[in-house]
Amino acid sequence: LQADVITYNAAACACERCGKWQQALHLLREMQESDMAPDVVTYSAAISACPEGGGWRRALALLAAMPQERLTPNVITMNAAISSCEKHAAWQQALQLLEAMQTTRISLQVITYNAAMSACEKGEQWQRALALLASMQELRLVPTTIDRKS
């Protein structure tokens, strides 16, 4: 029985959920070395796994590698990358990703703003966090209780 992209994606997602970032990245490399092409789900899982150990730099490197695979990041991929930046207080990179989402017209969600505001908070950039909250209101995104605590 031969594993396919769906099987690899399921395994990568399981690794991500269990905090096994090395295994998630290993699965991605294994796919790249075989005749199987990773897809957006594969990259999203690998990027999501990075906050656990690989860090925001690795997440951004994976994001940057997607065009080489002829893949376009989606809202899930971008939110995962912003969340990785948030975990490491990389507020400048989180804001750059948010701006890239606006430029490429990827849908901005409450979770996108939550992660970016949290990155700003961890980087002691409270003015920027307030500006993001104002942006949310302009876009008619309703802040949640968690947002108000950020």
Short mmCIF file of N, CA and C in Angstrom, two decimals:
data_model
loop_
_atom_site.label_atom_id
_atom_site.label_comp_id
_atom_site.label_asym_id
_atom_site.label_seq_id
_atom_site.Cartn_x
_atom_site.Cartn_y
_atom_site.Cartn_z
N LEU A 1 0.84 -1.18 0.00
CA LEU A 1 0.00 0.00 0.00
C LEU A 1 0.89 1.24 0.00
N GLN A 2 0.67 2.14 -0.94
CA GLN A 2 1.48 3.34 -1.12
C GLN A 2 0.80 4.54 -0.46
N ALA A 3 1.56 5.31 0.30
CA ALA A 3 1.04 6.53 0.91
C ALA A 3 0.86 7.60 -0.17
N ASP A 4 -0.17 8.43 -0.02
CA ASP A 4 -0.40 9.52 -0.96
C ASP A 4 -0.36 10.85 -0.21
N VAL A 5 -0.63 11.93 -0.91
CA VAL A 5 -0.56 13.27 -0.32
C VAL A 5 -1.52 13.38 0.87
N ILE A 6 -2.70 12.83 0.75
CA ILE A 6 -3.68 12.90 1.84
C ILE A 6 -3.16 12.18 3.08
N THR A 7 -2.53 11.04 2.89
CA THR A 7 -1.96 10.29 4.01
C THR A 7 -0.85 11.09 4.68
N TYR A 8 0.06 11.66 3.88
CA TYR A 8 1.13 12.48 4.43
C TYR A 8 0.57 13.70 5.16
N ASN A 9 -0.45 14.33 4.59
CA ASN A 9 -1.04 15.50 5.22
C ASN A 9 -1.66 15.15 6.57
N ALA A 10 -2.36 14.02 6.62
CA ALA A 10 -2.95 13.58 7.88
C ALA A 10 -1.87 13.34 8.93
N ALA A 11 -0.78 12.70 8.52
CA ALA A 11 0.33 12.45 9.45
C ALA A 11 0.99 13.75 9.89
N ALA A 12 1.19 14.68 8.95
CA ALA A 12 1.81 15.97 9.30
C ALA A 12 0.92 16.76 10.25
N CYS A 13 -0.38 16.74 10.02
CA CYS A 13 -1.32 17.44 10.91
C CYS A 13 -1.31 16.81 12.31
N ALA A 14 -1.23 15.49 12.37
CA ALA A 14 -1.15 14.81 13.67
C ALA A 14 0.13 15.19 14.40
N CYS A 15 1.24 15.26 13.68
CA CYS A 15 2.51 15.68 14.28
C CYS A 15 2.41 17.10 14.81
N GLU A 16 1.80 17.96 14.04
CA GLU A 16 1.64 19.36 14.45
C GLU A 16 0.82 19.44 15.73
N ARG A 17 -0.28 18.72 15.79
CA ARG A 17 -1.16 18.77 16.97
C ARG A 17 -0.48 18.21 18.21
N CYS A 18 0.45 17.28 18.04
CA CYS A 18 1.16 16.67 19.17
C CYS A 18 2.47 17.39 19.51
N GLY A 19 2.77 18.47 18.79
CA GLY A 19 3.99 19.22 19.07
C GLY A 19 5.25 18.54 18.55
N LYS A 20 5.11 17.65 17.60
CA LYS A 20 6.26 16.93 17.03
C LYS A 20 6.71 17.62 15.75
N TRP A 21 7.28 18.82 15.90
CA TRP A 21 7.61 19.63 14.73
C TRP A 21 8.69 18.98 13.87
N GLN A 22 9.66 18.28 14.49
CA GLN A 22 10.71 17.65 13.68
C GLN A 22 10.11 16.60 12.74
N GLN A 23 9.15 15.84 13.24
CA GLN A 23 8.53 14.82 12.41
C GLN A 23 7.70 15.44 11.30
N ALA A 24 7.00 16.53 11.61
CA ALA A 24 6.21 17.22 10.57
C ALA A 24 7.12 17.71 9.45
N LEU A 25 8.25 18.30 9.82
CA LEU A 25 9.20 18.77 8.80
C LEU A 25 9.85 17.61 8.05
N HIS A 26 10.08 16.51 8.75
CA HIS A 26 10.63 15.32 8.10
C HIS A 26 9.67 14.80 7.03
N LEU A 27 8.39 14.78 7.35
CA LEU A 27 7.39 14.33 6.37
C LEU A 27 7.38 15.22 5.14
N LEU A 28 7.50 16.52 5.35
CA LEU A 28 7.55 17.47 4.23
C LEU A 28 8.78 17.18 3.36
N ARG A 29 9.94 17.02 3.99
CA ARG A 29 11.16 16.71 3.24
C ARG A 29 11.04 15.38 2.49
N GLU A 30 10.45 14.40 3.16
CA GLU A 30 10.28 13.10 2.53
C GLU A 30 9.41 13.20 1.27
N MET A 31 8.37 13.98 1.34
CA MET A 31 7.51 14.19 0.18
C MET A 31 8.28 14.87 -0.95
N GLN A 32 9.07 15.90 -0.58
CA GLN A 32 9.83 16.64 -1.59
C GLN A 32 10.86 15.75 -2.27
N GLU A 33 11.43 14.80 -1.54
CA GLU A 33 12.44 13.92 -2.10
C GLU A 33 11.85 12.78 -2.94
N SER A 34 10.57 12.56 -2.77
CA SER A 34 9.90 11.52 -3.55
C SER A 34 9.23 12.17 -4.77
N ASP A 35 8.45 11.43 -5.46
CA ASP A 35 7.72 11.96 -6.61
C ASP A 35 6.43 12.65 -6.20
N MET A 36 6.19 12.76 -4.90
CA MET A 36 4.96 13.32 -4.40
C MET A 36 5.14 14.81 -4.10
N ALA A 37 4.25 15.63 -4.61
CA ALA A 37 4.35 17.08 -4.40
C ALA A 37 3.53 17.48 -3.17
N PRO A 38 4.18 18.15 -2.20
CA PRO A 38 3.41 18.67 -1.06
C PRO A 38 2.41 19.71 -1.55
N ASP A 39 1.33 19.88 -0.79
CA ASP A 39 0.35 20.90 -1.16
C ASP A 39 0.23 21.94 -0.05
N VAL A 40 -0.74 22.82 -0.17
CA VAL A 40 -0.91 23.90 0.80
C VAL A 40 -1.19 23.34 2.20
N VAL A 41 -1.91 22.25 2.28
CA VAL A 41 -2.21 21.63 3.57
C VAL A 41 -0.91 21.14 4.22
N THR A 42 -0.04 20.52 3.44
CA THR A 42 1.23 20.03 3.95
C THR A 42 2.05 21.18 4.53
N TYR A 43 2.16 22.26 3.76
CA TYR A 43 2.92 23.42 4.24
C TYR A 43 2.27 24.07 5.44
N SER A 44 0.95 24.15 5.45
CA SER A 44 0.25 24.76 6.59
C SER A 44 0.53 23.97 7.87
N ALA A 45 0.50 22.64 7.78
CA ALA A 45 0.78 21.81 8.95
C ALA A 45 2.22 21.99 9.42
N ALA A 46 3.15 22.03 8.47
CA ALA A 46 4.56 22.21 8.84
C ALA A 46 4.79 23.58 9.46
N ILE A 47 4.18 24.61 8.90
CA ILE A 47 4.32 25.97 9.45
C ILE A 47 3.68 26.04 10.83
N SER A 48 2.52 25.42 10.99
CA SER A 48 1.85 25.41 12.30
C SER A 48 2.69 24.69 13.35
N ALA A 49 3.45 23.70 12.95
CA ALA A 49 4.29 22.95 13.89
C ALA A 49 5.49 23.76 14.35
N CYS A 50 5.91 24.74 13.58
CA CYS A 50 7.13 25.48 13.89
C CYS A 50 7.15 26.22 15.23
N PRO A 51 6.04 26.79 15.70
CA PRO A 51 6.12 27.47 17.00
C PRO A 51 6.58 26.55 18.12
N GLU A 52 6.35 25.27 17.98
CA GLU A 52 6.71 24.34 19.04
C GLU A 52 8.22 24.17 19.18
N GLY A 53 8.97 24.34 18.13
CA GLY A 53 10.40 24.13 18.27
C GLY A 53 11.21 24.75 17.16
N GLY A 54 10.63 24.88 16.00
CA GLY A 54 11.39 25.37 14.87
C GLY A 54 11.51 26.88 14.82
N GLY A 55 10.62 27.57 15.49
CA GLY A 55 10.68 29.02 15.53
C GLY A 55 10.10 29.71 14.32
N TRP A 56 9.92 31.00 14.47
CA TRP A 56 9.29 31.80 13.41
C TRP A 56 10.15 31.88 12.16
N ARG A 57 11.46 31.84 12.31
CA ARG A 57 12.32 31.91 11.11
C ARG A 57 12.10 30.70 10.19
N ARG A 58 11.98 29.54 10.79
CA ARG A 58 11.73 28.33 10.00
C ARG A 58 10.34 28.42 9.35
N ALA A 59 9.35 28.91 10.09
CA ALA A 59 8.00 29.07 9.53
C ALA A 59 8.03 30.00 8.32
N LEU A 60 8.75 31.11 8.44
CA LEU A 60 8.83 32.06 7.32
C LEU A 60 9.62 31.49 6.15
N ALA A 61 10.62 30.67 6.44
CA ALA A 61 11.38 30.01 5.36
C ALA A 61 10.47 29.05 4.59
N LEU A 62 9.64 28.32 5.31
CA LEU A 62 8.70 27.41 4.65
C LEU A 62 7.69 28.20 3.80
N LEU A 63 7.20 29.28 4.35
CA LEU A 63 6.26 30.13 3.61
C LEU A 63 6.91 30.66 2.33
N ALA A 64 8.16 31.09 2.44
CA ALA A 64 8.89 31.62 1.28
C ALA A 64 9.17 30.53 0.23
N ALA A 65 9.24 29.27 0.67
CA ALA A 65 9.52 28.18 -0.26
C ALA A 65 8.30 27.74 -1.06
N MET A 66 7.13 28.13 -0.64
CA MET A 66 5.91 27.66 -1.30
C MET A 66 5.84 28.02 -2.79
N PRO A 67 6.21 29.23 -3.20
CA PRO A 67 6.16 29.54 -4.65
C PRO A 67 7.04 28.63 -5.50
N GLN A 68 8.14 28.12 -4.95
CA GLN A 68 8.99 27.19 -5.68
C GLN A 68 8.25 25.90 -5.99
N GLU A 69 7.27 25.57 -5.15
CA GLU A 69 6.44 24.38 -5.37
C GLU A 69 5.18 24.74 -6.17
N ARG A 70 5.13 26.00 -6.63
CA ARG A 70 3.96 26.52 -7.36
C ARG A 70 2.70 26.48 -6.47
N LEU A 71 2.90 26.84 -5.20
CA LEU A 71 1.80 26.88 -4.25
C LEU A 71 1.59 28.31 -3.77
N THR A 72 0.34 28.67 -3.58
CA THR A 72 -0.01 30.00 -3.08
C THR A 72 -0.54 29.85 -1.66
N PRO A 73 0.06 30.55 -0.70
CA PRO A 73 -0.44 30.47 0.67
C PRO A 73 -1.90 30.92 0.75
N ASN A 74 -2.65 30.30 1.66
CA ASN A 74 -4.02 30.71 1.90
C ASN A 74 -4.14 31.30 3.30
N VAL A 75 -5.34 31.59 3.71
CA VAL A 75 -5.55 32.23 5.02
C VAL A 75 -5.05 31.34 6.16
N ILE A 76 -5.20 30.03 6.03
CA ILE A 76 -4.74 29.12 7.08
C ILE A 76 -3.22 29.14 7.17
N THR A 77 -2.56 29.11 6.03
CA THR A 77 -1.09 29.15 5.99
C THR A 77 -0.58 30.46 6.60
N MET A 78 -1.18 31.56 6.18
CA MET A 78 -0.73 32.87 6.68
C MET A 78 -1.00 33.03 8.18
N ASN A 79 -2.17 32.57 8.63
CA ASN A 79 -2.47 32.64 10.06
C ASN A 79 -1.48 31.80 10.86
N ALA A 80 -1.09 30.65 10.34
CA ALA A 80 -0.11 29.80 11.01
C ALA A 80 1.24 30.52 11.12
N ALA A 81 1.64 31.19 10.05
CA ALA A 81 2.92 31.91 10.06
C ALA A 81 2.87 33.08 11.04
N ILE A 82 1.76 33.82 11.05
CA ILE A 82 1.62 34.94 12.00
C ILE A 82 1.62 34.41 13.42
N SER A 83 0.95 33.30 13.67
CA SER A 83 0.94 32.70 15.01
C SER A 83 2.33 32.28 15.44
N SER A 84 3.13 31.79 14.51
CA SER A 84 4.51 31.43 14.83
C SER A 84 5.30 32.66 15.24
N CYS A 85 5.10 33.75 14.52
CA CYS A 85 5.77 35.01 14.88
C CYS A 85 5.30 35.48 16.25
N GLU A 86 4.02 35.33 16.51
CA GLU A 86 3.45 35.76 17.80
C GLU A 86 4.09 35.01 18.95
N LYS A 87 4.29 33.72 18.80
CA LYS A 87 4.86 32.90 19.87
C LYS A 87 6.28 33.36 20.24
N HIS A 88 6.95 34.00 19.30
CA HIS A 88 8.33 34.42 19.52
C HIS A 88 8.48 35.94 19.56
N ALA A 89 7.36 36.64 19.73
CA ALA A 89 7.34 38.11 19.83
C ALA A 89 7.96 38.79 18.62
N ALA A 90 7.89 38.16 17.47
CA ALA A 90 8.42 38.72 16.23
C ALA A 90 7.34 39.61 15.60
N TRP A 91 7.05 40.72 16.28
CA TRP A 91 5.93 41.59 15.90
C TRP A 91 6.12 42.21 14.52
N GLN A 92 7.35 42.59 14.18
CA GLN A 92 7.57 43.22 12.88
C GLN A 92 7.24 42.26 11.74
N GLN A 93 7.66 41.01 11.89
CA GLN A 93 7.38 40.02 10.87
C GLN A 93 5.88 39.71 10.81
N ALA A 94 5.23 39.66 11.97
CA ALA A 94 3.78 39.43 12.00
C ALA A 94 3.05 40.53 11.25
N LEU A 95 3.47 41.77 11.45
CA LEU A 95 2.82 42.89 10.75
C LEU A 95 3.12 42.86 9.25
N GLN A 96 4.32 42.43 8.88
CA GLN A 96 4.63 42.29 7.45
C GLN A 96 3.74 41.24 6.79
N LEU A 97 3.51 40.14 7.50
CA LEU A 97 2.63 39.10 6.96
C LEU A 97 1.19 39.59 6.85
N LEU A 98 0.74 40.34 7.84
CA LEU A 98 -0.60 40.91 7.80
C LEU A 98 -0.74 41.84 6.59
N GLU A 99 0.28 42.64 6.37
CA GLU A 99 0.28 43.54 5.21
C GLU A 99 0.29 42.75 3.90
N ALA A 100 1.06 41.67 3.86
CA ALA A 100 1.09 40.83 2.66
C ALA A 100 -0.27 40.21 2.39
N MET A 101 -0.98 39.85 3.46
CA MET A 101 -2.33 39.30 3.28
C MET A 101 -3.25 40.35 2.66
N GLN A 102 -3.12 41.59 3.11
CA GLN A 102 -3.95 42.66 2.55
C GLN A 102 -3.60 42.90 1.08
N THR A 103 -2.31 42.90 0.77
CA THR A 103 -1.85 43.14 -0.60
C THR A 103 -2.32 42.05 -1.55
N THR A 104 -2.26 40.81 -1.09
CA THR A 104 -2.65 39.69 -1.95
C THR A 104 -4.13 39.33 -1.82
N ARG A 105 -4.83 40.13 -1.06
CA ARG A 105 -6.29 39.96 -0.86
C ARG A 105 -6.67 38.62 -0.25
N ILE A 106 -5.80 38.14 0.64
CA ILE A 106 -6.16 36.96 1.44
C ILE A 106 -7.06 37.45 2.56
N SER A 107 -8.14 36.78 2.78
CA SER A 107 -9.13 37.18 3.77
C SER A 107 -8.52 37.35 5.16
N LEU A 108 -8.77 38.50 5.75
CA LEU A 108 -8.31 38.76 7.11
C LEU A 108 -9.41 38.32 8.07
N GLN A 109 -9.02 37.62 9.12
CA GLN A 109 -9.97 37.09 10.09
C GLN A 109 -9.64 37.62 11.48
N VAL A 110 -10.57 37.42 12.40
CA VAL A 110 -10.33 37.81 13.79
C VAL A 110 -9.08 37.11 14.31
N ILE A 111 -8.90 35.83 13.98
CA ILE A 111 -7.73 35.09 14.45
C ILE A 111 -6.43 35.70 13.92
N THR A 112 -6.47 36.25 12.71
CA THR A 112 -5.31 36.91 12.12
C THR A 112 -4.91 38.10 12.98
N TYR A 113 -5.89 38.91 13.30
CA TYR A 113 -5.63 40.09 14.13
C TYR A 113 -5.25 39.70 15.55
N ASN A 114 -5.87 38.65 16.11
CA ASN A 114 -5.51 38.20 17.46
C ASN A 114 -4.02 37.91 17.55
N ALA A 115 -3.52 37.12 16.60
CA ALA A 115 -2.11 36.73 16.62
C ALA A 115 -1.21 37.94 16.42
N ALA A 116 -1.57 38.84 15.51
CA ALA A 116 -0.74 40.03 15.25
C ALA A 116 -0.74 40.95 16.47
N MET A 117 -1.92 41.14 17.09
CA MET A 117 -1.98 41.99 18.30
C MET A 117 -1.18 41.37 19.44
N SER A 118 -1.25 40.07 19.58
CA SER A 118 -0.50 39.40 20.63
C SER A 118 1.01 39.52 20.40
N ALA A 119 1.43 39.43 19.14
CA ALA A 119 2.85 39.62 18.81
C ALA A 119 3.29 41.02 19.21
N CYS A 120 2.44 42.00 18.90
CA CYS A 120 2.76 43.39 19.27
C CYS A 120 2.83 43.55 20.79
N GLU A 121 1.89 42.92 21.49
CA GLU A 121 1.88 43.00 22.94
C GLU A 121 3.15 42.40 23.53
N LYS A 122 3.56 41.24 23.01
CA LYS A 122 4.77 40.58 23.51
C LYS A 122 6.02 41.38 23.16
N GLY A 123 5.95 42.14 22.09
CA GLY A 123 7.07 43.00 21.70
C GLY A 123 6.97 44.40 22.28
N GLU A 124 6.05 44.57 23.24
CA GLU A 124 5.83 45.86 23.91
C GLU A 124 5.50 46.98 22.93
N GLN A 125 4.68 46.64 21.95
CA GLN A 125 4.25 47.59 20.92
C GLN A 125 2.75 47.85 21.08
N TRP A 126 2.35 48.37 22.23
CA TRP A 126 0.94 48.52 22.54
C TRP A 126 0.24 49.48 21.58
N GLN A 127 0.95 50.51 21.10
CA GLN A 127 0.33 51.44 20.16
C GLN A 127 -0.06 50.73 18.86
N ARG A 128 0.81 49.85 18.42
CA ARG A 128 0.52 49.10 17.19
C ARG A 128 -0.64 48.13 17.42
N ALA A 129 -0.70 47.54 18.60
CA ALA A 129 -1.82 46.65 18.92
C ALA A 129 -3.14 47.43 18.89
N LEU A 130 -3.12 48.64 19.42
CA LEU A 130 -4.34 49.47 19.39
C LEU A 130 -4.70 49.85 17.96
N ALA A 131 -3.71 50.11 17.14
CA ALA A 131 -3.97 50.44 15.73
C ALA A 131 -4.60 49.23 15.02
N LEU A 132 -4.14 48.03 15.36
CA LEU A 132 -4.72 46.82 14.76
C LEU A 132 -6.17 46.65 15.21
N LEU A 133 -6.44 46.96 16.47
CA LEU A 133 -7.81 46.88 16.95
C LEU A 133 -8.71 47.85 16.19
N ALA A 134 -8.21 49.06 15.94
CA ALA A 134 -8.97 50.04 15.16
C ALA A 134 -9.19 49.53 13.72
N SER A 135 -8.17 48.89 13.15
CA SER A 135 -8.31 48.32 11.80
C SER A 135 -9.38 47.25 11.76
N MET A 136 -9.43 46.44 12.81
CA MET A 136 -10.46 45.41 12.88
C MET A 136 -11.84 46.04 12.83
N GLN A 137 -12.00 47.12 13.58
CA GLN A 137 -13.30 47.78 13.63
C GLN A 137 -13.66 48.39 12.28
N GLU A 138 -12.68 48.93 11.59
CA GLU A 138 -12.92 49.49 10.25
C GLU A 138 -13.37 48.40 9.28
N LEU A 139 -12.82 47.20 9.44
CA LEU A 139 -13.19 46.07 8.59
C LEU A 139 -14.46 45.36 9.07
N ARG A 140 -15.02 45.88 10.14
CA ARG A 140 -16.23 45.31 10.75
C ARG A 140 -16.01 43.89 11.27
N LEU A 141 -14.78 43.63 11.69
CA LEU A 141 -14.49 42.37 12.37
C LEU A 141 -14.76 42.60 13.84
N VAL A 142 -15.55 41.77 14.44
CA VAL A 142 -15.96 41.97 15.82
C VAL A 142 -14.94 41.34 16.76
N PRO A 143 -14.30 42.17 17.59
CA PRO A 143 -13.34 41.62 18.55
C PRO A 143 -14.05 40.70 19.54
N THR A 144 -13.36 39.65 19.95
CA THR A 144 -13.90 38.73 20.94
C THR A 144 -13.37 39.10 22.31
N THR A 145 -13.83 38.41 23.32
CA THR A 145 -13.35 38.65 24.69
C THR A 145 -11.84 38.47 24.76
N ILE A 146 -11.33 37.47 24.05
CA ILE A 146 -9.88 37.23 24.05
C ILE A 146 -9.15 38.43 23.47
N ASP A 147 -9.70 39.04 22.38
CA ASP A 147 -9.08 40.21 21.78
C ASP A 147 -8.99 41.34 22.78
N ARG A 148 -10.04 41.53 23.52
CA ARG A 148 -10.08 42.64 24.47
C ARG A 148 -9.09 42.46 25.59
N LYS A 149 -8.71 41.21 25.88
CA LYS A 149 -7.71 40.95 26.91
C LYS A 149 -6.30 41.13 26.39
N SER A 150 -6.10 41.07 25.06
CA SER A 150 -4.77 41.13 24.46
C SER A 150 -4.06 42.41 24.77
#
